[in-house]
Amino acid sequence: MKLQQLRHFLAVAETGTLSEAAQRCHISQPSMSASLQKLEQDVDKPLFLRHARGLTPTEYGRRLQQYALRILRTVEEARLSLDDEPVELTGCLTVGVTETISAYLLPRILRWQQSMLAGLAIRFVEDDIAGLQQQVKDRRLDMGLMVTDNVTPDDALRCDVLFTSPRHLWLSSGHPLQQAERITLADVADYPFVRLEMDEHASTWTRYWRTSPVRPEIAFRSHSIEAVRSMVGRNIGITILSDLVFRPWTLDGEHLSRRALVDSIPGMDIGVIRSGGADSAPLQAFVNMLNHNLQRDALLEQQR
């Protein structure tokens, strides 16, 4: 089992077709097919079900998919981490985070801090966007880390975007739109939609549907990304969410895929808010650490 075979396997698992997977990996379709066949021989298990609409991971394939993602990410992180230099710095920070950050970035931030800013004591506080803005203005927080798509401008605060995570359409395995050559918002509107309500995602949803003459029927609303993921995996509906929170399987093992949309969909901006004035050395070091690692994570995502 080779790393390149795992990259090819993940491309097929996510796209559902050899042709699109080959395009993504910049190889020919016969080469992709041969790589997949060799991997199946190596593990001595069928990894995909072949059908008229493409390929769907088997139970063995879904299991391997979870390990392959972890393996490749660990390899890339190990390679890139050699460039990390610990900073000898002491001090205290109080950092506010929103729900999305707590769920999907906080574990990584804690790991980054331990390796790069071990001498810095940080206390994290969770609140909604408005609450974090007020606490930063009142100097109860040194900074807020959040989805900044819908942050209300405030002259008393600085808001800086650290990186943008693209939004894609999420589909269940075997969904009819999997086989479409191109997908528009009008195509999406033909199917029930599962909408995430966390961190004012609904406001962003309204923004990108505003110019469309049609809108989908919302089959389910939830503040839980895992509930949304499960609903999509069970084909209750489809959704449009960012790559930051994407995982190609649900908690009960259903398979998910991503597809790009023809229409322009805003990405999810992750950024920080701070009060006016110069940053302290600990605050600047923490922001630099975030910027370095988030940009690196975005690069890893593009390479996958």
mmCIF file of C-alpha atoms in Angstrom:
data_model
loop_
_atom_site.group_PDB
_atom_site.id
_atom_site.type_symbol
_atom_site.label_atom_id
_atom_site.label_comp_id
_atom_site.label_asym_id
_atom_site.label_seq_id
_atom_site.Cartn_x
_atom_site.Cartn_y
_atom_site.Cartn_z
ATOM 1 C CA MET A 1 0.000 0.000 0.000
ATOM 2 C CA LYS A 2 1.614 3.250 -1.166
ATOM 3 C CA LEU A 3 0.792 6.852 -0.298
ATOM 4 C CA GLN A 4 0.093 7.680 -3.937
ATOM 5 C CA GLN A 5 -2.380 4.804 -4.143
ATOM 6 C CA LEU A 6 -4.170 6.187 -1.085
ATOM 7 C CA ARG A 7 -4.368 9.636 -2.721
ATOM 8 C CA HIS A 8 -5.880 8.072 -5.834
ATOM 9 C CA PHE A 9 -8.269 5.981 -3.742
ATOM 10 C CA LEU A 10 -9.519 9.072 -1.856
ATOM 11 C CA ALA A 11 -10.057 10.965 -5.109
ATOM 12 C CA VAL A 12 -12.233 8.141 -6.470
ATOM 13 C CA ALA A 13 -14.104 7.782 -3.166
ATOM 14 C CA GLU A 14 -14.937 11.471 -3.132
ATOM 15 C CA THR A 15 -15.786 12.029 -6.791
ATOM 16 C CA GLY A 16 -17.435 8.689 -7.494
ATOM 17 C CA THR A 17 -15.920 8.444 -10.985
ATOM 18 C CA LEU A 18 -12.559 7.410 -12.401
ATOM 19 C CA SER A 19 -12.543 10.236 -14.934
ATOM 20 C CA GLU A 20 -13.032 13.050 -12.407
ATOM 21 C CA ALA A 21 -10.622 11.446 -9.951
ATOM 22 C CA ALA A 22 -7.988 11.172 -12.693
ATOM 23 C CA GLN A 23 -8.488 14.837 -13.555
ATOM 24 C CA ARG A 24 -8.089 15.834 -9.927
ATOM 25 C CA CYS A 25 -4.861 13.843 -9.581
ATOM 26 C CA HIS A 26 -3.511 14.932 -12.998
ATOM 27 C CA ILE A 27 -3.105 11.401 -14.356
ATOM 28 C CA SER A 28 -4.792 9.453 -17.133
ATOM 29 C CA GLN A 29 -7.948 7.432 -16.481
ATOM 30 C CA PRO A 30 -6.202 4.090 -17.295
ATOM 31 C CA SER A 31 -3.458 4.972 -14.788
ATOM 32 C CA MET A 32 -6.084 5.755 -12.153
ATOM 33 C CA SER A 33 -7.863 2.470 -12.844
ATOM 34 C CA ALA A 34 -4.580 0.529 -12.598
ATOM 35 C CA SER A 35 -3.651 2.236 -9.313
ATOM 36 C CA LEU A 36 -7.028 1.393 -7.822
ATOM 37 C CA GLN A 37 -6.847 -2.204 -9.013
ATOM 38 C CA LYS A 38 -3.362 -2.614 -7.488
ATOM 39 C CA LEU A 39 -4.577 -1.224 -4.159
ATOM 40 C CA GLU A 40 -7.498 -3.660 -4.098
ATOM 41 C CA GLN A 41 -5.056 -6.483 -4.785
ATOM 42 C CA ASP A 42 -2.771 -5.282 -1.981
ATOM 43 C CA VAL A 43 -5.548 -5.221 0.628
ATOM 44 C CA ASP A 44 -7.269 -8.283 -0.885
ATOM 45 C CA LYS A 45 -10.681 -6.645 -0.478
ATOM 46 C CA PRO A 46 -13.154 -5.002 -2.897
ATOM 47 C CA LEU A 47 -13.050 -1.263 -2.158
ATOM 48 C CA PHE A 48 -15.762 -0.092 -4.570
ATOM 49 C CA LEU A 49 -19.069 -1.212 -6.008
ATOM 50 C CA ARG A 50 -19.126 -0.590 -9.746
ATOM 51 C CA HIS A 51 -22.425 0.573 -11.211
ATOM 52 C CA ALA A 52 -23.717 2.550 -14.194
ATOM 53 C CA ARG A 53 -23.425 5.878 -12.368
ATOM 54 C CA GLY A 54 -19.848 5.323 -11.211
ATOM 55 C CA LEU A 55 -18.247 3.846 -8.096
ATOM 56 C CA THR A 56 -19.421 3.721 -4.489
ATOM 57 C CA PRO A 57 -17.174 2.635 -1.579
ATOM 58 C CA THR A 58 -17.931 -0.740 -0.068
ATOM 59 C CA GLU A 59 -17.885 -1.236 3.696
ATOM 60 C CA TYR A 60 -14.174 -2.056 3.337
ATOM 61 C CA GLY A 61 -13.711 1.092 1.268
ATOM 62 C CA ARG A 62 -15.436 3.294 3.845
ATOM 63 C CA ARG A 63 -13.202 1.880 6.564
ATOM 64 C CA LEU A 64 -10.042 2.420 4.528
ATOM 65 C CA GLN A 65 -11.176 5.942 3.657
ATOM 66 C CA GLN A 66 -11.088 7.018 7.303
ATOM 67 C CA TYR A 67 -7.585 5.638 7.804
ATOM 68 C CA ALA A 68 -6.302 6.979 4.475
ATOM 69 C CA LEU A 69 -7.380 10.520 5.360
ATOM 70 C CA ARG A 70 -5.607 10.325 8.701
ATOM 71 C CA ILE A 71 -2.470 8.756 7.222
ATOM 72 C CA LEU A 72 -2.033 11.338 4.474
ATOM 73 C CA ARG A 73 -2.774 14.256 6.736
ATOM 74 C CA THR A 74 -0.310 12.981 9.354
ATOM 75 C CA VAL A 75 2.407 12.528 6.714
ATOM 76 C CA GLU A 76 1.923 16.068 5.386
ATOM 77 C CA GLU A 77 1.754 17.580 8.864
ATOM 78 C CA ALA A 78 4.945 15.751 9.846
ATOM 79 C CA ARG A 79 6.759 17.094 6.794
ATOM 80 C CA LEU A 80 5.577 20.657 7.280
ATOM 81 C CA SER A 81 6.036 20.667 11.060
ATOM 82 C CA LEU A 82 9.809 20.500 10.572
ATOM 83 C CA ASP A 83 9.574 24.189 9.690
ATOM 84 C CA ASP A 84 7.880 25.070 12.994
ATOM 85 C CA GLU A 85 10.046 26.973 15.434
ATOM 86 C CA PRO A 86 8.909 27.176 19.088
ATOM 87 C CA VAL A 87 8.705 30.744 20.388
ATOM 88 C CA GLU A 88 10.116 31.446 23.840
ATOM 89 C CA LEU A 89 7.341 33.650 25.177
ATOM 90 C CA THR A 90 5.367 33.865 28.410
ATOM 91 C CA GLY A 91 2.169 35.659 29.279
ATOM 92 C CA CYS A 92 -1.599 35.199 29.432
ATOM 93 C CA LEU A 93 -4.352 35.585 26.830
ATOM 94 C CA THR A 94 -8.117 35.247 26.954
ATOM 95 C CA VAL A 95 -9.480 34.195 23.561
ATOM 96 C CA GLY A 96 -13.132 34.025 22.558
ATOM 97 C CA VAL A 97 -14.351 31.402 20.076
ATOM 98 C CA THR A 98 -17.665 30.654 18.375
ATOM 99 C CA GLU A 99 -19.362 27.244 17.987
ATOM 100 C CA THR A 100 -17.699 26.392 14.682
ATOM 101 C CA ILE A 101 -14.253 27.189 16.030
ATOM 102 C CA SER A 102 -14.846 25.157 19.212
ATOM 103 C CA ALA A 103 -15.999 22.132 17.238
ATOM 104 C CA TYR A 104 -13.549 22.110 14.349
ATOM 105 C CA LEU A 105 -10.503 24.235 15.130
ATOM 106 C CA LEU A 106 -10.005 24.329 18.898
ATOM 107 C CA PRO A 107 -8.404 20.852 19.149
ATOM 108 C CA ARG A 108 -5.900 21.859 16.458
ATOM 109 C CA ILE A 109 -5.221 25.225 18.104
ATOM 110 C CA LEU A 110 -4.429 23.518 21.400
ATOM 111 C CA ARG A 111 -1.996 21.206 19.610
ATOM 112 C CA TRP A 112 -0.325 24.114 17.774
ATOM 113 C CA GLN A 113 0.025 26.067 20.981
ATOM 114 C CA GLN A 114 1.673 23.168 22.798
ATOM 115 C CA SER A 115 4.314 22.851 20.095
ATOM 116 C CA MET A 116 4.886 26.525 19.231
ATOM 117 C CA LEU A 117 3.777 28.652 22.218
ATOM 118 C CA ALA A 118 4.048 26.299 25.179
ATOM 119 C CA GLY A 119 4.933 29.123 27.586
ATOM 120 C CA LEU A 120 1.776 31.086 26.825
ATOM 121 C CA ALA A 121 -1.219 30.530 29.132
ATOM 122 C CA ILE A 122 -4.481 30.811 27.177
ATOM 123 C CA ARG A 123 -8.036 30.720 28.475
ATOM 124 C CA PHE A 124 -10.765 30.076 25.906
ATOM 125 C CA VAL A 125 -14.332 31.376 26.185
ATOM 126 C CA GLU A 126 -17.204 30.346 23.871
ATOM 127 C CA ASP A 127 -19.943 32.800 22.855
ATOM 128 C CA ASP A 128 -21.873 33.894 19.770
ATOM 129 C CA ILE A 129 -20.511 36.515 17.372
ATOM 130 C CA ALA A 130 -22.297 39.487 18.961
ATOM 131 C CA GLY A 131 -21.248 38.373 22.430
ATOM 132 C CA LEU A 132 -17.596 38.072 21.427
ATOM 133 C CA GLN A 133 -17.644 41.483 19.782
ATOM 134 C CA GLN A 134 -18.951 43.084 22.957
ATOM 135 C CA GLN A 135 -16.464 41.259 25.188
ATOM 136 C CA VAL A 136 -13.539 42.339 23.008
ATOM 137 C CA LYS A 137 -14.787 45.957 23.082
ATOM 138 C CA ASP A 138 -15.084 45.766 26.884
ATOM 139 C CA ARG A 139 -11.514 44.364 27.091
ATOM 140 C CA ARG A 140 -12.788 41.193 28.768
ATOM 141 C CA LEU A 141 -11.273 39.270 25.856
ATOM 142 C CA ASP A 142 -7.946 39.909 24.146
ATOM 143 C CA MET A 143 -9.379 38.710 20.830
ATOM 144 C CA GLY A 144 -12.180 36.740 19.215
ATOM 145 C CA LEU A 145 -11.710 33.926 16.688
ATOM 146 C CA MET A 146 -14.773 33.260 14.554
ATOM 147 C CA VAL A 147 -16.504 32.862 11.216
ATOM 148 C CA THR A 148 -16.396 36.473 10.019
ATOM 149 C CA ASP A 149 -18.824 36.194 7.065
ATOM 150 C CA ASN A 150 -21.536 38.098 8.904
ATOM 151 C CA VAL A 151 -19.601 40.196 11.427
ATOM 152 C CA THR A 152 -21.178 43.642 11.742
ATOM 153 C CA PRO A 153 -18.572 46.374 11.050
ATOM 154 C CA ASP A 154 -17.572 48.262 14.190
ATOM 155 C CA ASP A 155 -15.163 51.207 14.237
ATOM 156 C CA ALA A 156 -13.954 50.139 17.692
ATOM 157 C CA LEU A 157 -12.771 46.743 16.397
ATOM 158 C CA ARG A 158 -10.333 45.421 13.831
ATOM 159 C CA CYS A 159 -11.451 42.384 11.868
ATOM 160 C CA ASP A 160 -8.852 40.424 9.897
ATOM 161 C CA VAL A 161 -9.584 37.360 7.763
ATOM 162 C CA LEU A 162 -6.952 34.650 8.243
ATOM 163 C CA PHE A 163 -8.145 32.246 5.555
ATOM 164 C CA THR A 164 -11.176 31.318 3.480
ATOM 165 C CA SER A 165 -12.569 27.789 3.286
ATOM 166 C CA PRO A 166 -14.441 27.125 -0.008
ATOM 167 C CA ARG A 167 -18.052 25.973 0.147
ATOM 168 C CA HIS A 168 -19.175 22.938 -1.866
ATOM 169 C CA LEU A 169 -22.324 20.910 -2.340
ATOM 170 C CA TRP A 170 -22.501 17.853 -0.057
ATOM 171 C CA LEU A 171 -24.269 14.762 -1.398
ATOM 172 C CA SER A 172 -25.046 11.251 -0.287
ATOM 173 C CA SER A 173 -23.596 8.247 -2.050
ATOM 174 C CA GLY A 174 -25.519 7.557 -5.264
ATOM 175 C CA HIS A 175 -27.381 10.902 -5.308
ATOM 176 C CA PRO A 176 -28.578 11.786 -8.868
ATOM 177 C CA LEU A 177 -26.520 15.002 -8.889
ATOM 178 C CA GLN A 178 -23.352 12.926 -8.528
ATOM 179 C CA GLN A 179 -23.534 12.165 -12.233
ATOM 180 C CA ALA A 180 -24.223 15.702 -13.434
ATOM 181 C CA GLU A 181 -21.370 17.260 -15.433
ATOM 182 C CA ARG A 182 -22.120 20.671 -13.952
ATOM 183 C CA ILE A 183 -24.354 21.653 -11.036
ATOM 184 C CA THR A 184 -26.107 24.992 -10.583
ATOM 185 C CA LEU A 185 -28.100 26.428 -7.702
ATOM 186 C CA ALA A 186 -31.203 25.812 -9.796
ATOM 187 C CA ASP A 187 -30.291 22.100 -9.853
ATOM 188 C CA VAL A 188 -29.824 22.129 -6.078
ATOM 189 C CA ALA A 189 -33.270 23.734 -5.654
ATOM 190 C CA ASP A 190 -34.889 20.596 -7.099
ATOM 191 C CA TYR A 191 -33.974 18.620 -3.969
ATOM 192 C CA PRO A 192 -34.722 18.948 -0.234
ATOM 193 C CA PHE A 193 -32.090 20.998 1.596
ATOM 194 C CA VAL A 194 -30.607 20.519 5.074
ATOM 195 C CA ARG A 195 -29.577 23.873 6.550
ATOM 196 C CA LEU A 196 -26.998 24.453 9.261
ATOM 197 C CA GLU A 197 -27.985 27.239 11.669
ATOM 198 C CA MET A 198 -24.705 27.414 13.626
ATOM 199 C CA ASP A 199 -22.743 30.702 13.707
ATOM 200 C CA GLU A 200 -25.247 32.579 11.527
ATOM 201 C CA HIS A 201 -24.765 30.209 8.567
ATOM 202 C CA ALA A 202 -28.397 30.952 7.715
ATOM 203 C CA SER A 203 -27.454 34.563 6.886
ATOM 204 C CA THR A 204 -24.845 33.358 4.424
ATOM 205 C CA TRP A 205 -27.391 30.915 2.947
ATOM 206 C CA THR A 206 -29.740 33.847 2.312
ATOM 207 C CA ARG A 207 -26.947 35.820 0.623
ATOM 208 C CA TYR A 208 -26.065 33.265 -2.028
ATOM 209 C CA TRP A 209 -29.696 32.330 -2.758
ATOM 210 C CA ARG A 210 -30.745 35.977 -3.024
ATOM 211 C CA THR A 211 -30.060 36.208 -6.767
ATOM 212 C CA SER A 212 -31.672 32.858 -7.589
ATOM 213 C CA PRO A 213 -35.278 32.814 -8.868
ATOM 214 C CA VAL A 214 -35.833 29.494 -7.070
ATOM 215 C CA ARG A 215 -34.951 28.146 -3.638
ATOM 216 C CA PRO A 216 -34.944 24.609 -2.243
ATOM 217 C CA GLU A 217 -37.408 23.335 0.293
ATOM 218 C CA ILE A 218 -35.665 23.148 3.669
ATOM 219 C CA ALA A 219 -36.213 19.637 4.995
ATOM 220 C CA PHE A 220 -34.326 20.090 8.260
ATOM 221 C CA ARG A 221 -32.641 22.851 10.268
ATOM 222 C CA SER A 222 -30.036 22.184 12.960
ATOM 223 C CA HIS A 223 -27.248 23.774 14.999
ATOM 224 C CA SER A 224 -25.451 20.409 14.923
ATOM 225 C CA ILE A 225 -23.096 19.768 12.024
ATOM 226 C CA GLU A 226 -23.187 16.045 12.828
ATOM 227 C CA ALA A 227 -26.985 16.041 12.508
ATOM 228 C CA VAL A 228 -26.702 17.813 9.145
ATOM 229 C CA ARG A 229 -24.043 15.345 8.026
ATOM 230 C CA SER A 230 -26.232 12.386 9.017
ATOM 231 C CA MET A 231 -29.275 13.810 7.217
ATOM 232 C CA VAL A 232 -27.239 14.204 4.031
ATOM 233 C CA GLY A 233 -25.731 10.734 4.427
ATOM 234 C CA ARG A 234 -29.234 9.263 4.779
ATOM 235 C CA ASN A 235 -30.377 11.195 1.690
ATOM 236 C CA ILE A 236 -32.912 13.269 3.637
ATOM 237 C CA GLY A 237 -31.508 16.262 1.818
ATOM 238 C CA ILE A 238 -28.389 17.924 0.438
ATOM 239 C CA THR A 239 -26.468 20.906 1.773
ATOM 240 C CA ILE A 240 -23.806 23.483 0.933
ATOM 241 C CA LEU A 241 -21.072 23.830 3.531
ATOM 242 C CA SER A 242 -17.379 24.637 3.760
ATOM 243 C CA ASP A 243 -14.436 22.305 3.329
ATOM 244 C CA LEU A 244 -13.324 23.124 6.886
ATOM 245 C CA VAL A 245 -16.158 21.071 8.363
ATOM 246 C CA PHE A 246 -16.311 18.387 5.656
ATOM 247 C CA ARG A 247 -15.716 14.740 6.501
ATOM 248 C CA PRO A 248 -16.622 12.048 3.958
ATOM 249 C CA TRP A 249 -18.501 9.809 6.398
ATOM 250 C CA THR A 250 -21.189 10.202 9.041
ATOM 251 C CA LEU A 251 -20.981 8.919 12.607
ATOM 252 C CA ASP A 252 -22.887 5.787 11.549
ATOM 253 C CA GLY A 253 -20.677 5.187 8.505
ATOM 254 C CA GLU A 254 -22.725 6.648 5.635
ATOM 255 C CA HIS A 255 -20.631 8.043 2.785
ATOM 256 C CA LEU A 256 -20.624 11.703 1.660
ATOM 257 C CA SER A 257 -19.162 13.424 -1.392
ATOM 258 C CA ARG A 258 -18.475 17.035 -2.410
ATOM 259 C CA ARG A 259 -19.151 18.713 -5.733
ATOM 260 C CA ALA A 260 -18.320 22.203 -6.943
ATOM 261 C CA LEU A 261 -21.130 24.481 -8.092
ATOM 262 C CA VAL A 262 -21.154 26.556 -11.262
ATOM 263 C CA ASP A 263 -22.687 29.523 -9.439
ATOM 264 C CA SER A 264 -20.493 31.748 -7.328
ATOM 265 C CA ILE A 265 -20.761 30.678 -3.667
ATOM 266 C CA PRO A 266 -18.932 32.710 -1.005
ATOM 267 C CA GLY A 267 -16.345 30.818 0.993
ATOM 268 C CA MET A 268 -16.390 30.697 4.777
ATOM 269 C CA ASP A 269 -14.023 33.322 6.197
ATOM 270 C CA ILE A 270 -12.223 32.527 9.436
ATOM 271 C CA GLY A 271 -10.762 35.569 11.134
ATOM 272 C CA VAL A 272 -9.998 37.429 14.325
ATOM 273 C CA ILE A 273 -11.391 40.575 15.898
ATOM 274 C CA ARG A 274 -9.279 42.778 18.164
ATOM 275 C CA SER A 275 -9.718 46.165 19.756
ATOM 276 C CA GLY A 276 -7.869 49.180 18.369
ATOM 277 C CA GLY A 277 -4.284 49.925 19.305
ATOM 278 C CA ALA A 278 -1.067 47.959 19.152
ATOM 279 C CA ASP A 279 -1.100 44.241 19.913
ATOM 280 C CA SER A 280 0.810 42.875 22.859
ATOM 281 C CA ALA A 281 3.685 40.506 22.076
ATOM 282 C CA PRO A 282 1.704 37.425 23.256
ATOM 283 C CA LEU A 283 -1.331 38.425 21.180
ATOM 284 C CA GLN A 284 0.727 39.037 18.047
ATOM 285 C CA ALA A 285 2.550 35.724 18.509
ATOM 286 C CA PHE A 286 -0.754 33.888 18.883
ATOM 287 C CA VAL A 287 -2.217 35.506 15.751
ATOM 288 C CA ASN A 288 0.966 34.691 13.812
ATOM 289 C CA MET A 289 0.684 31.070 14.947
ATOM 290 C CA LEU A 290 -2.939 30.916 13.796
ATOM 291 C CA ASN A 291 -2.145 32.472 10.448
ATOM 292 C CA HIS A 292 0.793 30.133 9.802
ATOM 293 C CA ASN A 293 -1.090 26.951 10.653
ATOM 294 C CA LEU A 294 -4.433 27.841 9.084
ATOM 295 C CA GLN A 295 -2.736 28.706 5.797
ATOM 296 C CA ARG A 296 -0.886 25.404 5.995
ATOM 297 C CA ASP A 297 -4.131 23.520 6.642
ATOM 298 C CA ALA A 298 -5.686 25.216 3.619
ATOM 299 C CA LEU A 299 -2.723 24.034 1.531
ATOM 300 C CA LEU A 300 -3.124 20.475 2.823
ATOM 301 C CA GLU A 301 -6.804 20.570 1.894
ATOM 302 C CA GLN A 302 -5.968 21.679 -1.667
ATOM 303 C CA GLN A 303 -3.418 18.890 -2.024
ATOM 304 C CA ARG A 304 -5.822 16.168 -0.883
#
